[in-house]
PDB file of C-alpha atoms and ligand atoms in Angstrom:
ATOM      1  CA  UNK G  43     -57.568  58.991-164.035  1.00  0.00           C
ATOM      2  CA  UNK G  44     -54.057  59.485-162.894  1.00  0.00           C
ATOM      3  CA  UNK G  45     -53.441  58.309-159.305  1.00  0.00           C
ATOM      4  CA  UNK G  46     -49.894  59.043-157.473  1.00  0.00           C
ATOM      5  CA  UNK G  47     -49.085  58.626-154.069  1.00  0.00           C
ATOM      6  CA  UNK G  48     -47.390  60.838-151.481  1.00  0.00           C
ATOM      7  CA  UNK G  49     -46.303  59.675-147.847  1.00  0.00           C
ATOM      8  CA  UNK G  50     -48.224  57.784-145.811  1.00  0.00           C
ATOM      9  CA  UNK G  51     -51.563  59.305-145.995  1.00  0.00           C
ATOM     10  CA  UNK G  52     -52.294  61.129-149.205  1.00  0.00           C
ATOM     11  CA  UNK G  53     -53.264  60.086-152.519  1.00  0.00           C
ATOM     12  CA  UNK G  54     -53.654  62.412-155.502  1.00  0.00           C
ATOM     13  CA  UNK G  55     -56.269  61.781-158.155  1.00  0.00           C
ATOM     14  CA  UNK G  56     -56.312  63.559-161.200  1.00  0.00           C
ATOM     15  CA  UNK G  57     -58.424  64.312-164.242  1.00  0.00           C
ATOM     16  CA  UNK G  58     -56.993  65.671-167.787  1.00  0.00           C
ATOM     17  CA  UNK G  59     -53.736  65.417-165.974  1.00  0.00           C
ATOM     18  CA  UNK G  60     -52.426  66.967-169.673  1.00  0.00           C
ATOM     19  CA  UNK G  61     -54.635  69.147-170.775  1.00  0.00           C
ATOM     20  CA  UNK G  62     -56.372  71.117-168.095  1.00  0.00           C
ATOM     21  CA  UNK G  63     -55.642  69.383-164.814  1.00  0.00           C
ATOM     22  CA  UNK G  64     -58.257  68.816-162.363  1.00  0.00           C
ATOM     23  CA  UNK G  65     -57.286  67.492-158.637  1.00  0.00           C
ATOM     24  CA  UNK G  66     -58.950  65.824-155.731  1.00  0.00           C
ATOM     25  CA  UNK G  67     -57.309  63.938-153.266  1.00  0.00           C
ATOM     26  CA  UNK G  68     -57.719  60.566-150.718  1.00  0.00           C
ATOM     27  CA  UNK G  69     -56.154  60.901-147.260  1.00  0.00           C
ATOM     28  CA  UNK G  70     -56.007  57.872-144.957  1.00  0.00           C
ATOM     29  CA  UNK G  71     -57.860  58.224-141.740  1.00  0.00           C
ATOM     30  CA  UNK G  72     -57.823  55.507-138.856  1.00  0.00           C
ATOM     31  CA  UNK G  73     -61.359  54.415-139.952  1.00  0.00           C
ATOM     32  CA  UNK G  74     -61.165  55.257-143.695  1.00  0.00           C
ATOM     33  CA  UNK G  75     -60.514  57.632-146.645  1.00  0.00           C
ATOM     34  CA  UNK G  76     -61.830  61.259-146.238  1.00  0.00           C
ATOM     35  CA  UNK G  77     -61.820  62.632-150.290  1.00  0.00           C
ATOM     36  CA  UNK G  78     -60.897  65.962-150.843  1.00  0.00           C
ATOM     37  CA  UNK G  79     -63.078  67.541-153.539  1.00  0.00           C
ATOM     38  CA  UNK G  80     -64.561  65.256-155.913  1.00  0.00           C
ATOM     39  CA  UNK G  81     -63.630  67.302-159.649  1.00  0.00           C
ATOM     40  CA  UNK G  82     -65.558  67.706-162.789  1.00  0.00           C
ATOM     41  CA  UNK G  83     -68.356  65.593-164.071  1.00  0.00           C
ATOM     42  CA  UNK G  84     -68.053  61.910-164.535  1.00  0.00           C
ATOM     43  CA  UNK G  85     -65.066  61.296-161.963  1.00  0.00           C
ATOM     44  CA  UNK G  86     -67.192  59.459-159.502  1.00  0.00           C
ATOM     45  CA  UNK G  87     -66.281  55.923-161.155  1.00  0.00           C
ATOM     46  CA  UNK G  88     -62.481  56.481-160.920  1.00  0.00           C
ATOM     47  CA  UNK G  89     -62.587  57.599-157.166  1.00  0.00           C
ATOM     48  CA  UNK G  90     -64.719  54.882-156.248  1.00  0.00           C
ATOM     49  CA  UNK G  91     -62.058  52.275-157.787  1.00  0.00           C
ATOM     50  CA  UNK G  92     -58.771  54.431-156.284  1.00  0.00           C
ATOM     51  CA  UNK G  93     -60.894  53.614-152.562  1.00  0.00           C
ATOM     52  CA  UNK G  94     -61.300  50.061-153.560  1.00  0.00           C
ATOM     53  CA  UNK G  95     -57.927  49.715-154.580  1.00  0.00           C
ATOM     54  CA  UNK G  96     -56.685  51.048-151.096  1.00  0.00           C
ATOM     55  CA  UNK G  97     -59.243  48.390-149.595  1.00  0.00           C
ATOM     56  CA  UNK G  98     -60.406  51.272-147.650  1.00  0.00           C
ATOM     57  CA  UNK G  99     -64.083  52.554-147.279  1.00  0.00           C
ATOM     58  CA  UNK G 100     -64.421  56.644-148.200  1.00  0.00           C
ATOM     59  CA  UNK G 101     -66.069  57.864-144.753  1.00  0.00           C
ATOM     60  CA  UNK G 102     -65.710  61.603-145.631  1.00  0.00           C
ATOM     61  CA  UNK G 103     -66.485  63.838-148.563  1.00  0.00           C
ATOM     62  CA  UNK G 104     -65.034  67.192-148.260  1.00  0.00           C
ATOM     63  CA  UNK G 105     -65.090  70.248-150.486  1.00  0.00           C
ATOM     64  CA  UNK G 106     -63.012  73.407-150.180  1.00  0.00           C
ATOM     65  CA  UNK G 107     -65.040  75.694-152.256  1.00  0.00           C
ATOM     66  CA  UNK G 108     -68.168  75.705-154.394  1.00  0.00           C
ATOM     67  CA  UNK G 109     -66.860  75.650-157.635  1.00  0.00           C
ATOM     68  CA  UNK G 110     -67.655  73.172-160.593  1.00  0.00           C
ATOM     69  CA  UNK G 111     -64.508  72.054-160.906  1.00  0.00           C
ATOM     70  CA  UNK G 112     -64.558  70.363-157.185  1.00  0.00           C
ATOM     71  CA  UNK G 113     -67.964  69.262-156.817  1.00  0.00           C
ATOM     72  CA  UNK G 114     -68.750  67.880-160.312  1.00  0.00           C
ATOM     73  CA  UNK G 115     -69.216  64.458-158.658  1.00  0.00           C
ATOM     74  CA  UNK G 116     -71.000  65.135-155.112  1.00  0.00           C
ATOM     75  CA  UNK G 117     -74.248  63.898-156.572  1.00  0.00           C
ATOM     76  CA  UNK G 118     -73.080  60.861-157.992  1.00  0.00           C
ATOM     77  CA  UNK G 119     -70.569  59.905-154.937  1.00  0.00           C
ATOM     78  CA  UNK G 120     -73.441  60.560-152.894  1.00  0.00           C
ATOM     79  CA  UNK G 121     -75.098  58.285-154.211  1.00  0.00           C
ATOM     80  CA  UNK G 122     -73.183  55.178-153.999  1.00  0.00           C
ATOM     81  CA  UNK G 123     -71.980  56.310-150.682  1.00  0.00           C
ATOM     82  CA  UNK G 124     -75.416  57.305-148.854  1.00  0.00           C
ATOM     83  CA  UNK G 125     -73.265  56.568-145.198  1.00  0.00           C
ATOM     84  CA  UNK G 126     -70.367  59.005-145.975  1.00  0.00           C
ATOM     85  CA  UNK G 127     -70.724  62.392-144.219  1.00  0.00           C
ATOM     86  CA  UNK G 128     -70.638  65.153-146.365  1.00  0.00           C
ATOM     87  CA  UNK G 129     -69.073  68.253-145.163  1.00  0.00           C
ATOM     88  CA  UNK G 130     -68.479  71.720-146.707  1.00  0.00           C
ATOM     89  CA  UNK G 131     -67.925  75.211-145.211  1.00  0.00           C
ATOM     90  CA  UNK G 132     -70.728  76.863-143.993  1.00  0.00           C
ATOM     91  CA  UNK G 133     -70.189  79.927-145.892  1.00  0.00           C
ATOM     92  CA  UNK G 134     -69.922  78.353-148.919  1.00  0.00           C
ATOM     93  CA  UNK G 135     -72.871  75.873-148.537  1.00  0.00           C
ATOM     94  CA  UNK G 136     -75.229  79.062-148.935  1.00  0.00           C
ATOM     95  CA  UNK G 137     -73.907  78.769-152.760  1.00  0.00           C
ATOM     96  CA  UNK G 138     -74.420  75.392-152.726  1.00  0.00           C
ATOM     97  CA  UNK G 139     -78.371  75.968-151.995  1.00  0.00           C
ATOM     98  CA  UNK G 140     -78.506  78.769-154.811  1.00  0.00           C
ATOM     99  CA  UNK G 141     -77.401  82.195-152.462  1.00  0.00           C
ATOM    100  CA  UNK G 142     -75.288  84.351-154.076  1.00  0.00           C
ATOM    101  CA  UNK G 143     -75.669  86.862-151.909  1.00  0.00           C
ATOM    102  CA  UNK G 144     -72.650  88.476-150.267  1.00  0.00           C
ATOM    103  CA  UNK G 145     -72.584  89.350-146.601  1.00  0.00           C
ATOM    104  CA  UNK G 146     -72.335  93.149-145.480  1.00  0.00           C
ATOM    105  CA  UNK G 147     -69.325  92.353-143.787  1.00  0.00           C
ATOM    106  CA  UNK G 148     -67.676  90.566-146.646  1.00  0.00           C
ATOM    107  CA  UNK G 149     -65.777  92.520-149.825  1.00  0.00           C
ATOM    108  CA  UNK G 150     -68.272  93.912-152.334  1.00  0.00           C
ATOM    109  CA  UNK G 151     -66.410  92.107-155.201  1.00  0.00           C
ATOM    110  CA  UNK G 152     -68.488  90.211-157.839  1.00  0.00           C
ATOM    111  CA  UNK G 153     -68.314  86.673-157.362  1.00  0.00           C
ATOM    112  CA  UNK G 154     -66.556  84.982-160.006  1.00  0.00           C
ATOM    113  CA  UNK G 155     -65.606  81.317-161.473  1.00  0.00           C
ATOM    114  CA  UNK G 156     -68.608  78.640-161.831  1.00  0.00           C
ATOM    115  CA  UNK G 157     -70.676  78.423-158.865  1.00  0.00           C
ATOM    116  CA  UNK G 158     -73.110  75.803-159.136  1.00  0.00           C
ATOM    117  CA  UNK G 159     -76.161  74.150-156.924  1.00  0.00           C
ATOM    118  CA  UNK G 160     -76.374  70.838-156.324  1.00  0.00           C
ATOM    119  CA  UNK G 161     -79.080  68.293-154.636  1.00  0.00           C
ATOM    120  CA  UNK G 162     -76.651  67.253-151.999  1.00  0.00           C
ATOM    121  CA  UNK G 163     -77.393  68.508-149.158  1.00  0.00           C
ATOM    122  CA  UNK G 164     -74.136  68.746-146.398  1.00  0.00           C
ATOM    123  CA  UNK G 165     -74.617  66.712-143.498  1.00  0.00           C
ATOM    124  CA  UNK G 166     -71.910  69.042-141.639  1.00  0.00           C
ATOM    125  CA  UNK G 167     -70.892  72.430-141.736  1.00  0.00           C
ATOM    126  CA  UNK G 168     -67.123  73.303-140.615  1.00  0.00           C
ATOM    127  CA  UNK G 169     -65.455  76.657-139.911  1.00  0.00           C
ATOM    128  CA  UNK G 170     -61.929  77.683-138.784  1.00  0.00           C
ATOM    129  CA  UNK G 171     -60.340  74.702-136.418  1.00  0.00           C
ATOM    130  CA  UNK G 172     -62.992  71.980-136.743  1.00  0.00           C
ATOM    131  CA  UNK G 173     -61.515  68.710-137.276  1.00  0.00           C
ATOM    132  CA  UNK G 174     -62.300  66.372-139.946  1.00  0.00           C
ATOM    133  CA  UNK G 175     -60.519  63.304-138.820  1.00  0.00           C
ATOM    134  CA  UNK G 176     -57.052  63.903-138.727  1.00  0.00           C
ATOM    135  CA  UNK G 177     -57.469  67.495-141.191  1.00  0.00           C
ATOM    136  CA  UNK G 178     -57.524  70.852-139.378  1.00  0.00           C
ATOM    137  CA  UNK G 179     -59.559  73.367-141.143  1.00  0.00           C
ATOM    138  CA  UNK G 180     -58.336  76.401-141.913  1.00  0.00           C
ATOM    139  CA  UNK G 181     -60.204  79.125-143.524  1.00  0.00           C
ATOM    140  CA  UNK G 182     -58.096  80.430-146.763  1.00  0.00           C
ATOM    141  CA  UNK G 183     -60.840  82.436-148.563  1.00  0.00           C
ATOM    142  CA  UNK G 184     -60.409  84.755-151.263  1.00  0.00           C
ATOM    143  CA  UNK G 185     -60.810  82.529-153.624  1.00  0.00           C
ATOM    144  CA  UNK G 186     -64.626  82.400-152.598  1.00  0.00           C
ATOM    145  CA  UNK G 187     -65.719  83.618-149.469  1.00  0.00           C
ATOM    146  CA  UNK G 188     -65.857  80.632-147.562  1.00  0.00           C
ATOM    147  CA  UNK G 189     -62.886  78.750-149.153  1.00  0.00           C
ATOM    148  CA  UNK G 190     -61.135  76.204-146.940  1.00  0.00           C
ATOM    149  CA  UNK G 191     -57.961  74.779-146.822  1.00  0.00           C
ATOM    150  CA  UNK G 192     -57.308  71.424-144.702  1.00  0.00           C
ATOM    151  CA  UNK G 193     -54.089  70.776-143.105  1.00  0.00           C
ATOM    152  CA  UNK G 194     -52.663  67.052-141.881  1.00  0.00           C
ATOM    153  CA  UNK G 195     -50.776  67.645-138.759  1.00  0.00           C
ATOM    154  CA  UNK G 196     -49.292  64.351-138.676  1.00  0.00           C
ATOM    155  CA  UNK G 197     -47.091  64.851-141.896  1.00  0.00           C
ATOM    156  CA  UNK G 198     -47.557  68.855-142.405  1.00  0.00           C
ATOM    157  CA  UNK G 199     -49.363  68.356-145.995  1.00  0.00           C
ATOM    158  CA  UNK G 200     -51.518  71.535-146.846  1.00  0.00           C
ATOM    159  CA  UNK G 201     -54.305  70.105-148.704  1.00  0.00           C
ATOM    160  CA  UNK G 202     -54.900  74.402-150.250  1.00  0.00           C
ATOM    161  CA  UNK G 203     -57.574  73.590-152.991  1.00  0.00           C
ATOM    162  CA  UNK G 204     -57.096  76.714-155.007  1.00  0.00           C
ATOM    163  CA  UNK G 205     -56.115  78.895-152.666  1.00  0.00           C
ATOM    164  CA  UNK G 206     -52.633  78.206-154.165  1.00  0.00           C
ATOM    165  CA  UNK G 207     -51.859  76.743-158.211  1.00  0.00           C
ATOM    166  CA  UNK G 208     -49.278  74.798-158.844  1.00  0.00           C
ATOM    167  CA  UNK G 209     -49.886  74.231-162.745  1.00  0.00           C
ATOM    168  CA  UNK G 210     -47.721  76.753-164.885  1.00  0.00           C
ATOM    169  CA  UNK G 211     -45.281  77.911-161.934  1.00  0.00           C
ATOM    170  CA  UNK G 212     -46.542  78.201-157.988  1.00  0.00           C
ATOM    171  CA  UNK G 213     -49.379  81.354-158.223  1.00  0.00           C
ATOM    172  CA  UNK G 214     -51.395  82.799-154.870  1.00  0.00           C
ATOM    173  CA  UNK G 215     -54.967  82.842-155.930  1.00  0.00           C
ATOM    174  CA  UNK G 216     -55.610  85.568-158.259  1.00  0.00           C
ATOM    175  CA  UNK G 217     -52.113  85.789-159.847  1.00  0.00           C
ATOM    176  CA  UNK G 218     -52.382  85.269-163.298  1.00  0.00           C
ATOM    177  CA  UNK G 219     -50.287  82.342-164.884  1.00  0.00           C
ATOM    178  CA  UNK G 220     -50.958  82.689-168.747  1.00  0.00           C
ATOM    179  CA  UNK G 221     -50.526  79.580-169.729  1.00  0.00           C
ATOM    180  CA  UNK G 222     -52.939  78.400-167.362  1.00  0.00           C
ATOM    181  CA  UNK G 223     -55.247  80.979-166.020  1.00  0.00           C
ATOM    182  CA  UNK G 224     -58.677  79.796-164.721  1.00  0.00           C
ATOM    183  CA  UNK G 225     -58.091  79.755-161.135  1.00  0.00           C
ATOM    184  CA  UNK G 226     -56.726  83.726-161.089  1.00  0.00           C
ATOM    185  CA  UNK G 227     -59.854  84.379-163.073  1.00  0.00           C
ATOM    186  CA  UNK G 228     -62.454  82.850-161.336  1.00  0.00           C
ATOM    187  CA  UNK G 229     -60.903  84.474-157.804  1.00  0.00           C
ATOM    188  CA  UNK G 230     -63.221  86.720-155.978  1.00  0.00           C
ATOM    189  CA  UNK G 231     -61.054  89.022-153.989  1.00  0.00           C
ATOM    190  CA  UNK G 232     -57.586  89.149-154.100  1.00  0.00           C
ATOM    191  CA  UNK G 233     -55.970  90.984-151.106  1.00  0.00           C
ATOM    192  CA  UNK G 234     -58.381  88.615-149.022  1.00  0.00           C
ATOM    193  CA  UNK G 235     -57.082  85.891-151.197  1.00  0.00           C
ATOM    194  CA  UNK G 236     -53.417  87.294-150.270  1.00  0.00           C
ATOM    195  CA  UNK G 237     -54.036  87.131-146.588  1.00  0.00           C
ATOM    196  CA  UNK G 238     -54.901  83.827-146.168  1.00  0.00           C
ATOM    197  CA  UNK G 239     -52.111  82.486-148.338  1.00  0.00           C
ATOM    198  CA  UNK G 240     -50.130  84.116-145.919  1.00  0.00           C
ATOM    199  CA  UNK G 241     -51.948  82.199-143.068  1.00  0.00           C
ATOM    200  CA  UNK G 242     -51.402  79.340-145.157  1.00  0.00           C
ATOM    201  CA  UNK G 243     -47.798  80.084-145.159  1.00  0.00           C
ATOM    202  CA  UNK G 244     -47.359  80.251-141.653  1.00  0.00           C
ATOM    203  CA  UNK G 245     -48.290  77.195-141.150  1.00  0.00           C
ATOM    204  CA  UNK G 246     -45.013  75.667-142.502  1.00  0.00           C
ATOM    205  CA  UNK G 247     -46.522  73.190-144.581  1.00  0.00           C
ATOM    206  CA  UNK G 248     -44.078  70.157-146.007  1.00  0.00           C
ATOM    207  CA  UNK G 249     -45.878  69.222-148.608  1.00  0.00           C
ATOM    208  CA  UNK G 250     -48.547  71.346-150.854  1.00  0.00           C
ATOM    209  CA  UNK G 251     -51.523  69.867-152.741  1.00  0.00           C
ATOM    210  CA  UNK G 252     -53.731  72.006-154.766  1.00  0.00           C
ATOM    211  CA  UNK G 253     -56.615  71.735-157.193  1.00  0.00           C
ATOM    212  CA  UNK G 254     -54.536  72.217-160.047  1.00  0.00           C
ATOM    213  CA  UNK G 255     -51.511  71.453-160.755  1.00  0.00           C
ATOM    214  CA  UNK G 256     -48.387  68.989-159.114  1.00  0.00           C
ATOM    215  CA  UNK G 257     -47.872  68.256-155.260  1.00  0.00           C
ATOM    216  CA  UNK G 258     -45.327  70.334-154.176  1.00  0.00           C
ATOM    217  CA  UNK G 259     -42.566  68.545-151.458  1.00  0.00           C
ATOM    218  CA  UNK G 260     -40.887  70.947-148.766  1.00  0.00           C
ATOM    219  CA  UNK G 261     -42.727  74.002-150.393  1.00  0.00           C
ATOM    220  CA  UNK G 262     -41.581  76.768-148.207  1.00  0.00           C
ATOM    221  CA  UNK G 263     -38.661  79.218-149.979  1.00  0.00           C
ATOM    222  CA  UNK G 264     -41.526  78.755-153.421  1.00  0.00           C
ATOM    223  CA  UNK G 265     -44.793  79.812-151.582  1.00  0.00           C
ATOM    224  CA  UNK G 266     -42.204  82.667-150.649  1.00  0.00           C
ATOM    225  CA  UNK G 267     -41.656  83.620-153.589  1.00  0.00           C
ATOM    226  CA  UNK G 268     -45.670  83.566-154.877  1.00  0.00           C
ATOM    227  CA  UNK G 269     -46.370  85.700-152.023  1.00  0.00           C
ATOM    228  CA  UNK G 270     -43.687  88.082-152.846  1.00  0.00           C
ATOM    229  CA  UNK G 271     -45.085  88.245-156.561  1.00  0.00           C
ATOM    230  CA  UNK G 272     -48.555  89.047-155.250  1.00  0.00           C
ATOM    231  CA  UNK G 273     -47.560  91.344-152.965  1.00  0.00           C
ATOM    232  CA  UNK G 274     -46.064  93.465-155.556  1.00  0.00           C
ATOM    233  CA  UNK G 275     -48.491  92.921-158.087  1.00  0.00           C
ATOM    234  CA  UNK G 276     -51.334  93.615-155.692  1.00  0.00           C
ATOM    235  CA  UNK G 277     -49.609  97.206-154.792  1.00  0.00           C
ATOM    236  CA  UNK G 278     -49.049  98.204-158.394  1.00  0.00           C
ATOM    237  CA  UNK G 279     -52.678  97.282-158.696  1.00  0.00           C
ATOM    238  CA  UNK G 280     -54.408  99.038-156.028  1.00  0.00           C
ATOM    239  CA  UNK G 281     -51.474 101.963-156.909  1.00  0.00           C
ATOM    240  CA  UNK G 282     -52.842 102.736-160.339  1.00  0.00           C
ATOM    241  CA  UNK G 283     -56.522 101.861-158.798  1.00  0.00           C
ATOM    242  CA  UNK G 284     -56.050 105.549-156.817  1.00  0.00           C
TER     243      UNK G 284
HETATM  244 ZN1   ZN T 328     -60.587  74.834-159.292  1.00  0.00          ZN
END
């Protein structure tokens, strides 16, 4: 497991760093580690030795959407951490528990990507502005429906889970980069993915770190760009759609 440090509070972890790179991410807290997504299968013994190596306890597993890729390893981090809250959207916990309904209110898109149950159960549900230590929650879906982003005000790092890719070339959700295209594919709704990217934007993040793909430093004139790219490719979309 590859493990790189950025400023003062985050950590990035990641999985086939190479081949098809997976992401999750330790951010200091004053009592701990909150982890950010926990990846694929198998990762659990990796993130418990990146803690250990900090010499700090993980108080805080977080996931920003309830795909495979980010909660391969709930189950087994539960495990060895029974004390650690665990804390997911409360949109996307109904997934979680094996609802795949979607709401009247919500797109009619089909749900894409791998949704998966697990036997965690979340011991918190968080919406837009909760607090999770020193991460704001902001609601980026699109994605899914109740995708999250977190965001550290004390350094401006956008923890965006996969609301934004980084791997092949900086991509809003649902932008297809071909030479690495799971993320676009497994998006549920793009001009709701579009929206909250630029949410996310607004935010003026200094640093972006996504699911997949590099941390991004002083990220502003690229996630520009991205948006610019969906923009138009969402118009020439929904132009030959009529
Ligand atoms: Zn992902």
């Amino acid at each position: 497991m590859r493990t790189l440090n950025y400023g003062a509070y985050l950590i990035q972890l990641t999985r086939l760093p190479r081949a098809f790179p997976v992401n999750f991410y330790l951010v200091r807290d004053s009592d701990g580690l909150t982890l950010v997504d926990t990846g694929i299968p198998g990762s659990a013994p990796g993130i418990l030795a990146a803690a250990q190596a900090c010499g700090l306890p993980i108080r805080r597993i977080v996931l920003t959407h309830a795909h495979g890729d980010h909660l391969g390893s709930v189950d087994a981090l539960r495990a060895a951490l029974p004390e650690a809250e665990f804390i997911v959207s409360a949109r996307d916990a109904r997934f979680l528990a094996g609802d795949m309904r979607v709401n009247a209110d919500e797109p009619q898109s089909k749900l894409r990507g791998a949704y998966q149950t697990i036997a965690s159960k979340p011991t918190r549900l968080v919406q837009d502005g909760d607090y999770i230590g020193a991460l704001r929650v902001i609601a980026a879906p699109g994605h899914t429906p109740g995708h999250i982003a977190l965001f550290d005000e004390r350094d401006g790092t956008l923890l965006a889970g996969d609301a934004f890719q980084t791997r092949a070339g900086l991509a809003v959700s649902g932008t297809v980069r071909w030479l690495f295209p799971f993320p676009a594919l497994a998006t549920w709704h793009k001009p709701t993915a579009l929206a909250s990217a630029q949410r996310l934007r607004a935010l003026q993040p200094a640093r972006l770190a996504v699911g997949h793909g590099e941390v991004l430093e002083q990220p502003g004139a690229a996630l520009d760009k991205a948006i610019d790219e969906a923009v138009r490719l969402l118009s020439k979309e929904q132009g030959y759609g009529a």
